[in-house]
Coordinates of C-alpha atoms in Angstrom, one line a residue:
Chain A
M20 CA 14.4 19.8 10.1
T21 CA 16.5 16.8 9.8
T22 CA 18.9 16.6 6.5
F23 CA 19.0 13.1 5.3
P24 CA 22.2 11.6 3.4
T25 CA 22.5 10.7 0.0
L26 CA 21.0 7.4 -0.7
A27 CA 24.4 5.5 -1.2
S28 CA 24.6 4.7 2.4
T29 CA 20.6 2.7 2.6
P30 CA 21.3 -0.7 2.2
T31 CA 22.2 -2.6 5.2
L32 CA 19.0 -3.0 6.1
D33 CA 17.9 -4.0 2.1
P34 CA 15.8 -7.2 1.9
A35 CA 16.9 -7.1 -2.0
A36 CA 20.5 -8.2 -1.6
P37 CA 20.7 -11.7 -1.5
A38 CA 18.7 -13.1 -4.3
P39 CA 17.5 -16.6 -3.0
A40 CA 18.4 -19.9 -4.5
A41 CA 14.8 -21.5 -3.1
P42 CA 11.8 -19.7 -4.1
T43 CA 9.4 -20.4 -0.9
V44 CA 6.6 -18.4 -2.2
R45 CA 5.3 -17.9 -6.4
L46 CA 4.8 -15.0 -7.5
V47 CA 2.8 -14.9 -10.5
E48 CA 3.5 -11.9 -12.6
V49 CA 0.4 -10.7 -14.5
G50 CA 2.5 -7.9 -16.0
P51 CA 2.3 -8.9 -19.9
R52 CA -1.9 -10.5 -19.0
D53 CA -3.5 -8.3 -16.3
G54 CA -0.9 -5.5 -16.6
L55 CA -1.1 -4.9 -20.3
Q56 CA -4.7 -6.4 -21.7
N57 CA -6.3 -2.6 -21.0
E58 CA -3.8 -0.2 -22.5
R59 CA -5.9 1.8 -25.6
Q60 CA -2.4 2.5 -26.9
A61 CA -1.2 0.0 -29.6
I62 CA 2.0 -2.1 -27.9
P63 CA 4.1 -4.1 -30.5
T64 CA 4.5 -7.6 -29.8
A65 CA 8.5 -7.3 -29.9
T66 CA 7.9 -4.5 -26.7
K67 CA 5.9 -7.4 -25.1
L68 CA 8.3 -10.2 -25.6
A69 CA 11.0 -8.0 -24.4
L70 CA 8.9 -7.1 -21.2
I71 CA 8.8 -10.8 -20.9
R72 CA 12.4 -11.4 -21.7
R73 CA 13.2 -8.8 -18.7
L74 CA 10.5 -9.7 -16.2
A75 CA 12.3 -13.6 -16.9
A76 CA 15.9 -12.8 -16.3
A77 CA 15.1 -10.7 -13.1
G78 CA 14.3 -14.0 -11.6
L79 CA 10.3 -14.7 -12.2
K80 CA 9.5 -18.1 -13.3
D81 CA 5.6 -17.5 -13.4
I82 CA 4.9 -14.7 -16.4
E83 CA 1.4 -14.9 -17.7
A84 CA 2.5 -14.3 -21.0
T85 CA -1.4 -13.6 -23.1
A86 CA -4.6 -14.8 -23.6
F87 CA -6.5 -16.4 -26.6
V88 CA -9.4 -14.1 -26.4
S89 CA -11.4 -12.8 -28.9
P90 CA -9.3 -9.9 -30.4
K91 CA -13.2 -8.6 -30.9
W92 CA -13.3 -8.5 -26.6
V93 CA -9.5 -7.7 -26.6
P94 CA -8.0 -5.8 -29.3
Q95 CA -4.5 -5.3 -26.9
M96 CA -4.2 -9.9 -27.4
A97 CA -4.7 -9.8 -30.4
D98 CA -1.4 -11.1 -30.8
H99 CA -1.5 -14.2 -28.9
A100 CA 0.1 -16.8 -31.5
E101 CA 3.1 -13.9 -32.4
V102 CA 3.6 -13.7 -28.3
M103 CA 3.9 -17.4 -28.1
A104 CA 6.3 -17.7 -31.0
G105 CA 8.5 -15.4 -29.4
L106 CA 8.6 -16.7 -25.9
P107 CA 12.1 -17.5 -25.0
S108 CA 14.0 -20.9 -25.0
A109 CA 13.6 -23.0 -22.0
A110 CA 17.8 -23.0 -22.2
E111 CA 17.4 -19.1 -21.6
F112 CA 15.4 -19.5 -18.9
P113 CA 14.9 -23.3 -17.8
G114 CA 12.0 -23.8 -15.8
V115 CA 9.5 -20.5 -16.8
N116 CA 6.4 -20.6 -17.4
Y117 CA 4.0 -18.9 -19.6
P118 CA 0.6 -19.5 -18.6
V119 CA -2.3 -17.9 -20.8
L120 CA -5.6 -16.9 -20.5
T121 CA -8.4 -19.6 -22.2
P122 CA -12.2 -18.7 -21.5
N123 CA -12.8 -21.6 -23.5
L124 CA -12.0 -24.3 -26.0
K125 CA -11.9 -22.4 -29.3
G126 CA -8.9 -20.2 -27.2
F127 CA -7.2 -23.3 -25.7
E128 CA -6.8 -24.5 -28.9
A129 CA -5.3 -22.3 -30.0
A130 CA -3.5 -22.3 -27.2
L131 CA -2.3 -25.7 -27.6
A132 CA -1.3 -24.9 -31.0
A133 CA 0.5 -22.3 -30.0
G134 CA 2.4 -24.7 -27.5
A135 CA 0.7 -23.3 -24.4
R136 CA 1.6 -25.4 -21.5
E137 CA -0.7 -24.0 -18.6
V138 CA -3.6 -22.1 -19.3
A139 CA -6.2 -20.8 -17.3
V140 CA -9.9 -20.7 -17.2
F141 CA -11.5 -17.7 -15.1
A142 CA -15.6 -17.7 -13.2
A143 CA -16.8 -15.1 -11.4
A144 CA -17.6 -15.1 -7.4
S145 CA -20.8 -13.6 -7.8
E146 CA -24.2 -14.0 -9.6
A147 CA -24.6 -10.5 -10.8
F148 CA -21.0 -10.0 -12.5
S149 CA -21.3 -13.4 -14.5
Q150 CA -25.0 -12.5 -15.6
K151 CA -23.6 -8.8 -16.8
N152 CA -20.0 -10.0 -18.1
I153 CA -20.2 -13.2 -19.6
N154 CA -24.9 -14.1 -19.8
C155 CA -25.1 -17.2 -17.4
T156 CA -24.9 -17.9 -14.3
V157 CA -21.7 -19.5 -12.1
A158 CA -22.6 -23.0 -12.5
E159 CA -23.0 -22.8 -16.6
S160 CA -19.3 -20.8 -17.0
I161 CA -18.1 -24.0 -15.0
V162 CA -19.8 -26.4 -16.9
R163 CA -18.0 -24.8 -20.2
F164 CA -15.0 -25.2 -18.3
E165 CA -15.4 -29.3 -18.6
P166 CA -14.2 -29.5 -22.2
I167 CA -11.6 -27.2 -21.7
L168 CA -9.9 -29.7 -18.9
A169 CA -10.7 -32.6 -20.2
A170 CA -8.6 -31.7 -23.4
A171 CA -5.4 -30.3 -20.9
Q172 CA -5.3 -33.4 -19.3
A173 CA -5.4 -35.2 -22.8
A174 CA -2.3 -32.9 -23.8
G175 CA -1.3 -33.1 -20.4
V176 CA -1.4 -29.0 -19.9
R177 CA -1.5 -27.8 -16.8
V178 CA -5.0 -26.1 -16.1
R179 CA -4.8 -22.8 -13.2
G180 CA -8.1 -21.4 -12.2
Y181 CA -9.2 -17.8 -11.6
I182 CA -12.0 -16.8 -9.1
S183 CA -13.0 -12.8 -9.6
C184 CA -15.0 -10.4 -7.2
V185 CA -14.1 -12.4 -4.0
L186 CA -14.2 -9.8 -1.8
G187 CA -16.8 -7.7 -3.7
C188 CA -18.2 -7.0 -6.7
P189 CA -19.3 -3.8 -8.8
Y190 CA -22.7 -4.8 -8.8
Q191 CA -23.7 -7.1 -6.4
G192 CA -21.4 -5.6 -3.6
E193 CA -21.1 -8.6 -0.6
V194 CA -19.6 -11.0 -2.2
A195 CA -20.2 -14.6 0.2
P196 CA -16.8 -16.4 0.9
E197 CA -19.0 -19.3 1.5
A198 CA -20.0 -18.6 -2.6
V199 CA -16.1 -18.5 -3.3
A200 CA -15.3 -21.5 -1.2
A201 CA -18.0 -23.6 -3.1
I202 CA -16.0 -22.4 -6.6
A203 CA -12.8 -23.1 -5.6
R204 CA -14.0 -26.8 -4.3
E205 CA -15.4 -27.6 -7.9
L206 CA -12.4 -26.1 -9.6
L207 CA -9.8 -28.6 -8.3
Q208 CA -12.3 -31.0 -8.3
M209 CA -12.4 -30.6 -11.7
G210 CA -9.0 -30.7 -12.3
C211 CA -7.2 -27.1 -11.8
F212 CA -4.3 -27.4 -9.7
E213 CA -4.8 -23.9 -8.3
V214 CA -7.1 -21.5 -7.7
S215 CA -6.4 -17.9 -8.0
L216 CA -8.2 -15.6 -5.9
G217 CA -9.3 -12.4 -7.6
D218 CA -10.1 -9.3 -5.8
T219 CA -11.1 -7.7 -9.0
I220 CA -12.1 -4.1 -7.9
G221 CA -9.3 -3.4 -5.5
I222 CA -12.1 -3.2 -2.5
G223 CA -11.2 -5.6 0.7
T224 CA -9.2 -5.1 3.7
P225 CA -7.3 -7.6 5.9
A226 CA -10.9 -8.2 7.3
G227 CA -12.4 -9.6 4.4
V228 CA -9.7 -11.1 3.8
Q229 CA -9.3 -13.3 6.4
R230 CA -12.9 -14.0 6.2
L231 CA -11.8 -15.3 3.0
I232 CA -9.2 -17.7 3.5
G233 CA -10.8 -18.8 6.5
T234 CA -14.0 -20.0 5.1
V235 CA -12.3 -21.5 1.7
G236 CA -9.7 -22.8 3.6
E237 CA -12.2 -25.4 5.2
Q238 CA -13.3 -26.4 2.0
V239 CA -10.0 -27.0 0.0
Q240 CA -5.8 -26.7 1.2
V241 CA -4.7 -23.2 1.1
T242 CA -1.3 -24.8 -1.1
R243 CA -3.7 -24.8 -3.4
L244 CA -5.0 -20.9 -3.5
A245 CA -3.4 -18.3 -4.8
G246 CA -3.9 -14.5 -3.7
H247 CA -4.5 -12.0 -6.5
F248 CA -4.8 -8.4 -5.3
H249 CA -5.5 -5.1 -6.6
D250 CA -4.6 -1.4 -5.7
T251 CA -7.6 0.0 -6.4
W252 CA -8.2 1.9 -2.6
G253 CA -4.7 0.9 -1.5
M254 CA -4.8 -2.4 0.8
G255 CA -3.2 -4.5 -2.3
V256 CA 0.1 -4.8 0.2
A257 CA -1.7 -5.4 3.1
N258 CA -4.3 -7.7 1.5
V259 CA -1.3 -9.7 1.0
A260 CA 0.5 -9.6 4.1
E261 CA -3.2 -11.2 5.7
A262 CA -3.7 -13.9 3.2
W263 CA 0.1 -15.0 3.8
R264 CA -0.4 -14.9 7.4
Q265 CA -3.2 -17.0 6.0
G266 CA -0.6 -19.2 4.7
V267 CA -1.2 -18.5 1.2
R268 CA 2.2 -18.8 -0.6
V269 CA 1.1 -17.9 -4.3
F270 CA 0.5 -14.4 -5.2
D271 CA -0.6 -12.6 -8.7
S272 CA 1.3 -9.2 -9.3
S273 CA 2.1 -6.8 -11.8
V274 CA 5.7 -5.4 -12.4
A275 CA 5.2 -1.2 -12.3
G276 CA 1.8 -2.5 -11.2
L277 CA 0.8 -2.4 -14.9
G278 CA -3.2 -2.7 -14.7
G279 CA -5.4 0.0 -12.9
C280 CA -8.5 -0.1 -13.4
P281 CA -10.3 -0.5 -16.6
Y282 CA -13.7 1.6 -15.1
A283 CA -12.0 4.1 -13.1
K284 CA -9.3 6.2 -14.7
G285 CA -6.7 7.4 -12.9
A286 CA -7.0 4.5 -10.4
T287 CA -4.4 2.0 -9.7
G288 CA -4.4 -1.4 -10.3
N289 CA -3.0 -4.6 -9.6
V290 CA -0.6 -4.9 -7.0
A291 CA 2.9 -4.4 -8.1
T292 CA 5.5 -7.1 -8.0
E293 CA 7.9 -4.7 -7.0
D294 CA 6.3 -4.0 -3.7
L295 CA 5.7 -7.8 -2.7
V296 CA 8.9 -8.6 -3.3
W297 CA 10.0 -6.6 -0.6
L298 CA 7.6 -7.1 1.7
L299 CA 7.6 -11.2 1.2
H300 CA 11.8 -10.2 2.2
G301 CA 11.0 -8.7 4.6
L302 CA 9.0 -11.1 6.1
G303 CA 12.0 -13.6 5.6
E304 CA 10.4 -15.1 2.3
S305 CA 12.7 -15.9 -0.6
T306 CA 10.9 -15.2 -3.7
G307 CA 13.7 -15.6 -6.4
V308 CA 13.3 -12.1 -7.5
D309 CA 16.5 -9.7 -8.0
L310 CA 14.7 -6.8 -6.7
E311 CA 17.1 -4.3 -8.6
A312 CA 16.5 -6.5 -11.6
L313 CA 13.0 -6.0 -11.2
A314 CA 12.7 -2.2 -10.8
A315 CA 14.5 -1.4 -13.9
C316 CA 12.2 -3.9 -15.8
G317 CA 9.9 -1.7 -14.5
E318 CA 11.2 1.3 -15.1
W319 CA 11.6 0.4 -19.1
I320 CA 8.3 -0.5 -19.2
C321 CA 6.4 2.6 -18.0
A322 CA 8.8 4.3 -20.2
E323 CA 8.2 2.3 -22.9
L324 CA 4.4 2.7 -22.2
G325 CA 4.8 6.6 -20.7
R326 CA 3.0 5.8 -17.7
P327 CA 4.1 6.7 -14.2
N328 CA 5.2 3.8 -12.6
G329 CA 2.7 2.3 -9.9
S330 CA 5.5 0.1 -7.9
R331 CA 6.1 2.3 -4.7
A332 CA 9.3 0.0 -3.9
G333 CA 10.3 0.7 -7.4
R334 CA 10.4 4.6 -7.2
A335 CA 12.1 4.1 -3.8
L336 CA 14.7 2.4 -5.6
R337 CA 15.4 4.4 -8.6
A338 CA 15.7 7.6 -6.1
R339 CA 18.4 6.2 -4.0
C340 CA 20.1 3.8 -7.0
A341 CA 19.6 8.2 -8.8
A342 CA 21.2 9.5 -5.7
Chain B
M186 CA -12.5 -9.2 -21.2
T187 CA -15.0 -8.2 -18.5
T188 CA -16.9 -5.1 -19.2
F189 CA -17.2 -3.1 -15.9
P190 CA -20.2 -0.7 -15.1
T191 CA -20.2 2.8 -13.9
L192 CA -19.4 3.3 -10.8
A193 CA -22.2 4.3 -9.8
S194 CA -23.4 1.0 -8.6
T195 CA -20.6 0.1 -6.3
P196 CA -21.5 1.6 -3.2
T197 CA -23.0 -1.2 -1.2
L198 CA -19.6 -2.4 0.1
D199 CA -18.5 1.3 0.9
P200 CA -16.9 1.6 4.3
A201 CA -17.3 5.2 3.7
A202 CA -20.6 5.5 4.5
P203 CA -21.8 6.0 7.7
A204 CA -19.4 8.2 9.7
P205 CA -19.4 7.1 13.0
A206 CA -20.0 9.7 16.0
A207 CA -17.6 7.5 18.8
P208 CA -14.3 7.0 16.9
T209 CA -12.3 3.5 17.9
V210 CA -9.0 4.8 16.8
R211 CA -7.7 7.9 16.4
L212 CA -5.9 9.5 13.5
V213 CA -3.0 12.3 14.0
E214 CA -3.3 14.1 11.0
V215 CA 0.2 15.2 10.1
G216 CA 0.3 16.6 6.6
P217 CA -0.3 20.2 7.5
R218 CA 3.6 20.0 9.3
D219 CA 5.0 16.3 8.3
G220 CA 3.1 16.7 5.1
L221 CA 4.3 20.1 4.3
Q222 CA 7.6 21.3 5.2
N223 CA 9.4 19.6 3.0
E224 CA 7.7 21.3 0.1
R225 CA 9.9 23.5 -1.8
Q226 CA 7.3 26.5 -3.2
A227 CA 6.4 28.7 -0.6
I228 CA 2.8 28.2 0.4
P229 CA 0.9 31.0 1.8
T230 CA -0.1 30.7 5.4
A231 CA -4.2 31.3 3.7
T232 CA -3.5 27.6 2.0
K233 CA -2.6 26.1 5.0
L234 CA -5.4 27.5 7.3
A235 CA -7.8 26.1 4.7
L236 CA -6.0 23.0 4.7
I237 CA -6.4 22.2 8.5
R238 CA -10.0 24.3 8.3
R239 CA -11.0 21.7 5.2
L240 CA -9.1 18.8 8.2
A241 CA -11.4 19.1 10.9
A242 CA -14.2 20.0 8.5
A243 CA -14.0 16.4 7.2
G244 CA -13.6 14.9 11.1
L245 CA -10.3 14.7 12.6
K246 CA -9.7 16.1 15.6
D247 CA -5.9 16.4 16.3
I248 CA -4.3 18.1 12.9
E249 CA -0.4 18.7 13.5
A250 CA -0.9 22.2 12.4
T251 CA 3.1 23.3 11.9
A252 CA 6.5 23.1 13.5
F253 CA 8.4 25.9 16.1
V254 CA 11.1 25.2 14.7
S255 CA 13.9 28.1 12.7
P256 CA 13.1 29.3 9.6
K257 CA 16.5 29.0 8.9
W258 CA 16.3 24.4 9.6
V259 CA 12.8 24.8 7.9
P260 CA 11.4 27.5 6.2
Q261 CA 8.2 26.4 4.7
M262 CA 7.6 27.0 8.7
A263 CA 8.4 30.3 9.1
D264 CA 4.8 32.0 9.0
H265 CA 4.1 29.3 12.4
A266 CA 2.3 32.3 14.7
E267 CA 0.4 32.9 11.8
V268 CA -0.5 29.3 11.1
M269 CA -1.8 29.2 15.5
A270 CA -3.7 33.0 15.3
G271 CA -5.5 31.9 12.3
L272 CA -6.1 28.6 13.1
P273 CA -10.5 27.8 13.4
S274 CA -12.5 28.4 16.7
A275 CA -13.2 25.5 19.2
A276 CA -16.7 26.9 18.1
E277 CA -16.7 26.4 14.8
F278 CA -15.1 22.9 15.3
P279 CA -15.5 21.1 18.8
G280 CA -13.1 19.2 20.5
V281 CA -10.1 19.8 17.5
N282 CA -6.3 19.5 18.5
Y283 CA -4.1 21.3 16.9
P284 CA -0.4 20.2 18.0
V285 CA 2.7 21.8 17.3
L286 CA 6.6 20.4 16.5
T287 CA 8.5 22.2 19.5
P288 CA 12.4 20.9 18.9
N289 CA 13.7 22.5 22.2
L290 CA 12.2 25.6 25.2
K291 CA 12.4 28.7 22.6
G292 CA 10.2 27.1 20.2
F293 CA 8.1 25.9 23.2
E294 CA 8.2 29.0 24.4
A295 CA 7.3 30.7 21.1
A296 CA 4.3 28.2 20.9
L297 CA 3.3 28.9 23.7
A298 CA 2.8 32.2 23.6
A299 CA 1.1 31.7 20.1
G300 CA -1.2 29.5 21.4
A301 CA -0.3 26.2 21.4
R302 CA -2.1 23.8 23.4
E303 CA -0.3 20.4 22.6
V304 CA 3.3 20.3 21.4
A305 CA 5.6 17.3 20.3
V306 CA 9.2 16.2 21.0
F307 CA 11.0 14.4 19.0
A308 CA 14.4 11.9 19.3
A309 CA 16.0 8.8 16.9
A310 CA 16.4 5.9 18.0
S311 CA 19.6 5.4 16.2
E312 CA 22.3 7.1 17.3
A313 CA 24.0 7.3 14.0
F314 CA 21.0 9.1 13.2
S315 CA 21.0 11.6 16.1
Q316 CA 24.5 12.7 15.8
K317 CA 24.2 13.2 11.9
N318 CA 21.2 15.8 12.4
I319 CA 21.4 17.1 15.9
N320 CA 24.9 16.3 17.3
C321 CA 24.7 14.9 19.8
T322 CA 24.3 11.7 21.2
V323 CA 20.0 9.8 21.9
A324 CA 20.3 10.2 25.3
E325 CA 22.0 13.5 25.2
S326 CA 18.6 14.7 23.0
I327 CA 16.1 12.8 25.5
V328 CA 17.9 15.3 28.4
R329 CA 17.6 18.2 26.4
F330 CA 13.4 18.2 26.7
E331 CA 13.7 18.1 30.3
P332 CA 12.4 21.7 30.9
I333 CA 10.0 21.4 27.7
L334 CA 8.5 18.9 29.6
A335 CA 9.2 20.9 33.1
A336 CA 7.4 24.4 31.1
A337 CA 4.2 22.5 29.3
Q338 CA 3.5 20.7 32.7
A339 CA 3.5 24.1 34.4
A340 CA 0.8 25.5 31.7
G341 CA -1.3 22.6 31.1
V342 CA 0.2 21.9 28.1
R343 CA 0.3 18.1 26.8
V344 CA 3.3 16.6 24.9
R345 CA 3.9 14.1 22.5
G346 CA 6.9 12.2 21.7
Y347 CA 7.9 11.1 18.4
I348 CA 10.6 8.9 18.0
S349 CA 12.3 8.4 14.2
C350 CA 14.0 5.6 12.7
V351 CA 12.5 2.8 14.7
L352 CA 12.2 0.4 11.9
G353 CA 15.6 1.1 10.1
C354 CA 18.0 4.1 10.0
P355 CA 19.8 5.7 7.0
Y356 CA 22.9 5.5 8.2
Q357 CA 23.3 2.4 10.3
G358 CA 21.1 0.7 9.1
E359 CA 19.7 -1.7 11.9
V360 CA 17.8 -0.2 14.7
A361 CA 17.6 -2.4 18.1
P362 CA 13.7 -2.4 19.1
E363 CA 14.7 -2.5 22.2
A364 CA 17.1 0.8 21.8
V365 CA 12.6 2.0 20.9
A366 CA 11.2 0.5 23.6
A367 CA 14.2 2.1 26.2
I368 CA 13.5 5.4 24.6
A369 CA 9.6 4.7 24.7
R370 CA 9.7 4.3 28.4
E371 CA 11.7 7.3 29.3
L372 CA 9.7 9.5 27.5
L373 CA 6.4 8.1 28.8
Q374 CA 8.4 8.2 32.4
M375 CA 8.9 12.4 32.2
G376 CA 5.7 13.2 31.3
C377 CA 4.7 12.6 27.2
F378 CA 1.3 10.9 27.5
E379 CA 1.9 9.5 23.6
V380 CA 4.6 8.4 22.1
S381 CA 4.6 7.9 18.3
L382 CA 6.7 5.4 16.4
G383 CA 7.6 6.9 13.0
D384 CA 9.5 5.0 10.1
T385 CA 10.8 7.6 9.2
I386 CA 12.2 5.6 6.1
G387 CA 9.3 3.6 5.4
I388 CA 11.3 0.8 5.0
G389 CA 10.0 -1.5 7.3
T390 CA 8.0 -4.7 7.0
P391 CA 5.0 -6.0 8.9
A392 CA 7.7 -8.7 10.6
G393 CA 9.6 -6.1 11.9
V394 CA 6.7 -4.4 12.7
Q395 CA 5.4 -7.2 14.4
R396 CA 8.5 -7.4 16.8
L397 CA 9.2 -3.7 17.3
I398 CA 5.6 -3.5 18.8
G399 CA 6.1 -6.8 20.6
T400 CA 9.0 -5.2 22.3
V401 CA 8.3 -1.8 23.1
G402 CA 4.9 -3.5 24.8
E403 CA 7.1 -4.9 26.8
Q404 CA 8.2 -2.2 29.0
V405 CA 4.9 0.8 28.0
Q406 CA 1.3 -0.2 27.3
V407 CA 0.6 0.1 23.9
T408 CA -2.2 2.0 24.6
R409 CA 0.3 4.8 24.8
L410 CA 1.6 4.3 21.5
A411 CA 1.1 5.6 18.1
G412 CA 2.3 4.2 15.1
H413 CA 4.1 6.4 12.5
F414 CA 4.7 4.8 9.0
H415 CA 6.3 6.2 5.7
D416 CA 5.0 4.2 2.6
T417 CA 8.4 4.8 0.5
W418 CA 8.6 1.3 0.0
G419 CA 4.7 0.7 -0.2
M420 CA 4.5 -0.9 3.1
G421 CA 2.4 2.1 4.6
V422 CA -1.1 0.2 5.4
A423 CA 0.3 -3.3 5.4
N424 CA 2.6 -1.8 8.5
V425 CA -1.0 0.0 10.2
A426 CA -2.8 -3.0 10.0
E427 CA 0.0 -5.0 11.2
A428 CA 0.5 -2.3 14.3
W429 CA -3.1 -2.3 14.8
R430 CA -3.2 -6.3 15.5
Q431 CA -0.8 -5.7 17.5
G432 CA -3.1 -3.8 19.5
V433 CA -2.2 0.1 18.8
R434 CA -4.8 2.8 18.1
V435 CA -4.0 5.6 17.2
F436 CA -1.9 6.4 14.0
D437 CA -0.4 9.7 12.2
S438 CA -0.9 10.2 8.6
S439 CA -1.4 13.2 5.8
V440 CA -4.1 13.8 3.7
A441 CA -3.3 12.4 0.1
G442 CA 0.0 11.2 1.3
L443 CA 1.6 14.8 1.4
G444 CA 5.1 14.2 2.2
G445 CA 7.1 12.5 -0.1
C446 CA 10.4 10.6 1.1
P447 CA 13.0 14.7 1.7
Y448 CA 15.9 12.6 0.2
A449 CA 14.6 10.3 -2.5
K450 CA 12.5 12.4 -5.0
G451 CA 9.0 10.8 -6.6
A452 CA 9.2 8.9 -3.4
T453 CA 6.3 8.7 -1.7
G454 CA 6.1 10.3 1.7
N455 CA 3.3 9.7 4.6
V456 CA 0.8 6.5 4.7
A457 CA -2.3 8.8 3.4
T458 CA -5.2 9.7 5.5
E459 CA -7.8 8.5 3.2
D460 CA -6.2 5.0 2.9
L461 CA -5.7 4.5 6.6
V462 CA -9.6 5.5 7.0
W463 CA -10.6 3.2 4.5
L464 CA -8.7 0.0 5.9
L465 CA -9.8 0.8 9.3
H466 CA -13.7 1.3 8.4
G467 CA -12.7 -2.3 6.7
L468 CA -11.6 -3.4 9.9
G469 CA -14.3 -2.3 11.8
E470 CA -13.5 0.1 13.6
S471 CA -14.9 4.1 13.4
T472 CA -12.5 6.9 12.9
G473 CA -15.0 9.6 13.3
V474 CA -14.0 10.3 9.5
D475 CA -16.3 11.2 6.6
L476 CA -14.1 9.3 3.5
E477 CA -15.7 11.6 0.8
A478 CA -14.8 15.0 2.7
L479 CA -11.6 14.1 3.2
A480 CA -10.8 13.3 0.3
A481 CA -12.3 16.1 -1.5
C482 CA -9.5 17.7 0.3
G483 CA -6.5 15.6 -0.5
E484 CA -7.7 16.7 -4.1
W485 CA -7.9 20.1 -3.2
I486 CA -4.7 20.5 -1.8
C487 CA -2.9 18.2 -4.6
A488 CA -4.2 20.8 -7.3
E489 CA -3.0 23.6 -5.3
L490 CA 0.4 22.0 -4.9
G491 CA 0.5 21.0 -8.3
R492 CA 1.5 17.4 -6.9
P493 CA -0.4 13.9 -8.2
N494 CA -2.1 12.4 -5.1
G495 CA -0.5 10.1 -3.1
S496 CA -3.6 8.4 -1.8
R497 CA -5.1 5.5 -3.7
A498 CA -8.5 5.2 -1.8
G499 CA -8.5 8.8 -2.2
R500 CA -7.7 8.6 -6.1
A501 CA -10.7 5.6 -6.6
L502 CA -13.4 8.2 -4.9
R503 CA -13.1 10.8 -7.3
A504 CA -12.9 8.2 -10.1
R505 CA -15.8 6.5 -9.2
C506 CA -17.7 10.6 -8.2
A507 CA -16.4 11.0 -12.1
A508 CA -18.6 8.1 -13.1

């Protein structure tokens, strides 16, 4: 019963307007890696590089570029060396980091040879998940990181740690926050500069996030933590907001919500970067990101991939611009 | 690089499992009214009634059924009398309310004649919105409710108040929480049993929700407030979580996120009931809703309407059940 205006008249409330110079929250864009790794279709290296370039142009300073894993495991990341060779220069986008995933020393050495200056290692918080996926205990998987961290330190390369299944595991169900805390402490003691806590199956709610950050925060500084939330059950933005309330100021996300859940066809994946930018600007934080440019990037990559845009802020912005 | 299991193994964390007897949070399902009112296609009355029946069967106790507005304004609600005549009996679904929207006394009288036992009136928190949409001031619009409230009291009919644009207006931009608080107080003083605060354009973030509920809560009891959030910018679930933190225990939502934004094609609309059930169960609340039955209802109505399912929890549940 209400008639609505064209959206040209909306923007006065728009948290998107000024892109502030000094970010108070750091966003780690994982679209080119976590977002694309499970895409079945072949994606040209040039498309990946164009995506990375557009993300950097939108103001993102940490863009996970690829993974140095076996093409047998992740065929989509087989062009990791080509991606690294084609990254924008530091002159073009000063201060942008392009971390890559390295599951083992062989991957690390290849990443180093390709010019990586930041890498990431990953462990599961769930024994069942670790056993099923890499056939070893959580403790054994962490021991395997030692040579990577030693080699990285020698080469002056930063190492980030990921912990998966922090709010639940598809095999064992519940995961104790204390288990996550112990792994986070160990990864930081080994030399990781930061630990990203991943709700891999997107099952958590803010109550779980509060317990998790509370417990982990007793063992490590909250400023060394990042939140990595998937939106599978629609909780992504709410979980980021709760982690933010608990003091977390680094978040992983994926433009246009690229990603999806590898085991649940049609389900949503990583929380969308556009939605987080809208949230965080609304919470009074600076991200350094130009939301309009980011949303345009999201529209572009969805058109390239022929998939729907998973960002609701992105869709709202598009609808408004089209009005 | 991780291979995921089939989802049969997931459910141990599932907040969906037990549907508790005594809800601690009240969900007002607005799908049949707010969700359908802007659908362009003709929807048979029988489909609307089947939707209402499925929602009741899933455990929802407050189902906004239709609107007694002029068919010239909202053609989709022209069959309001037929919908009321076809509602399930109290014997079939005991304790279910079927409120209807009534903008004026004529609508109220028609609703009463059709058997309505609860109605809703609606005002805007924004002067610009009120002027553009109903050509009067906010104060004038509230005065027009007086005869409805008097007639309702005489007939023993409950009246709910809606306030729109509580976190922003498409015409004037910012809306002062103090303005919302004054209207909420007035509606309750006039005899409304509850006031639903609507973020009509889905633009708010938890920071705005906190300010809003804080300010309104100084004027009225928070237990008399409901949160009505749209997901246009992806903030719906996060805003519900924040309102819940502020003590709100009644939320409006729409199965499968039915609704959409009438002025932004492709944008999402009401926050999805399935997502709220997942959230609230995760927060330890009881809703009395059977999430599996609700998600099946959401899948069914989306198939009927030929539209994508706007509930991420609904899609995740479907994917899991299909695995």
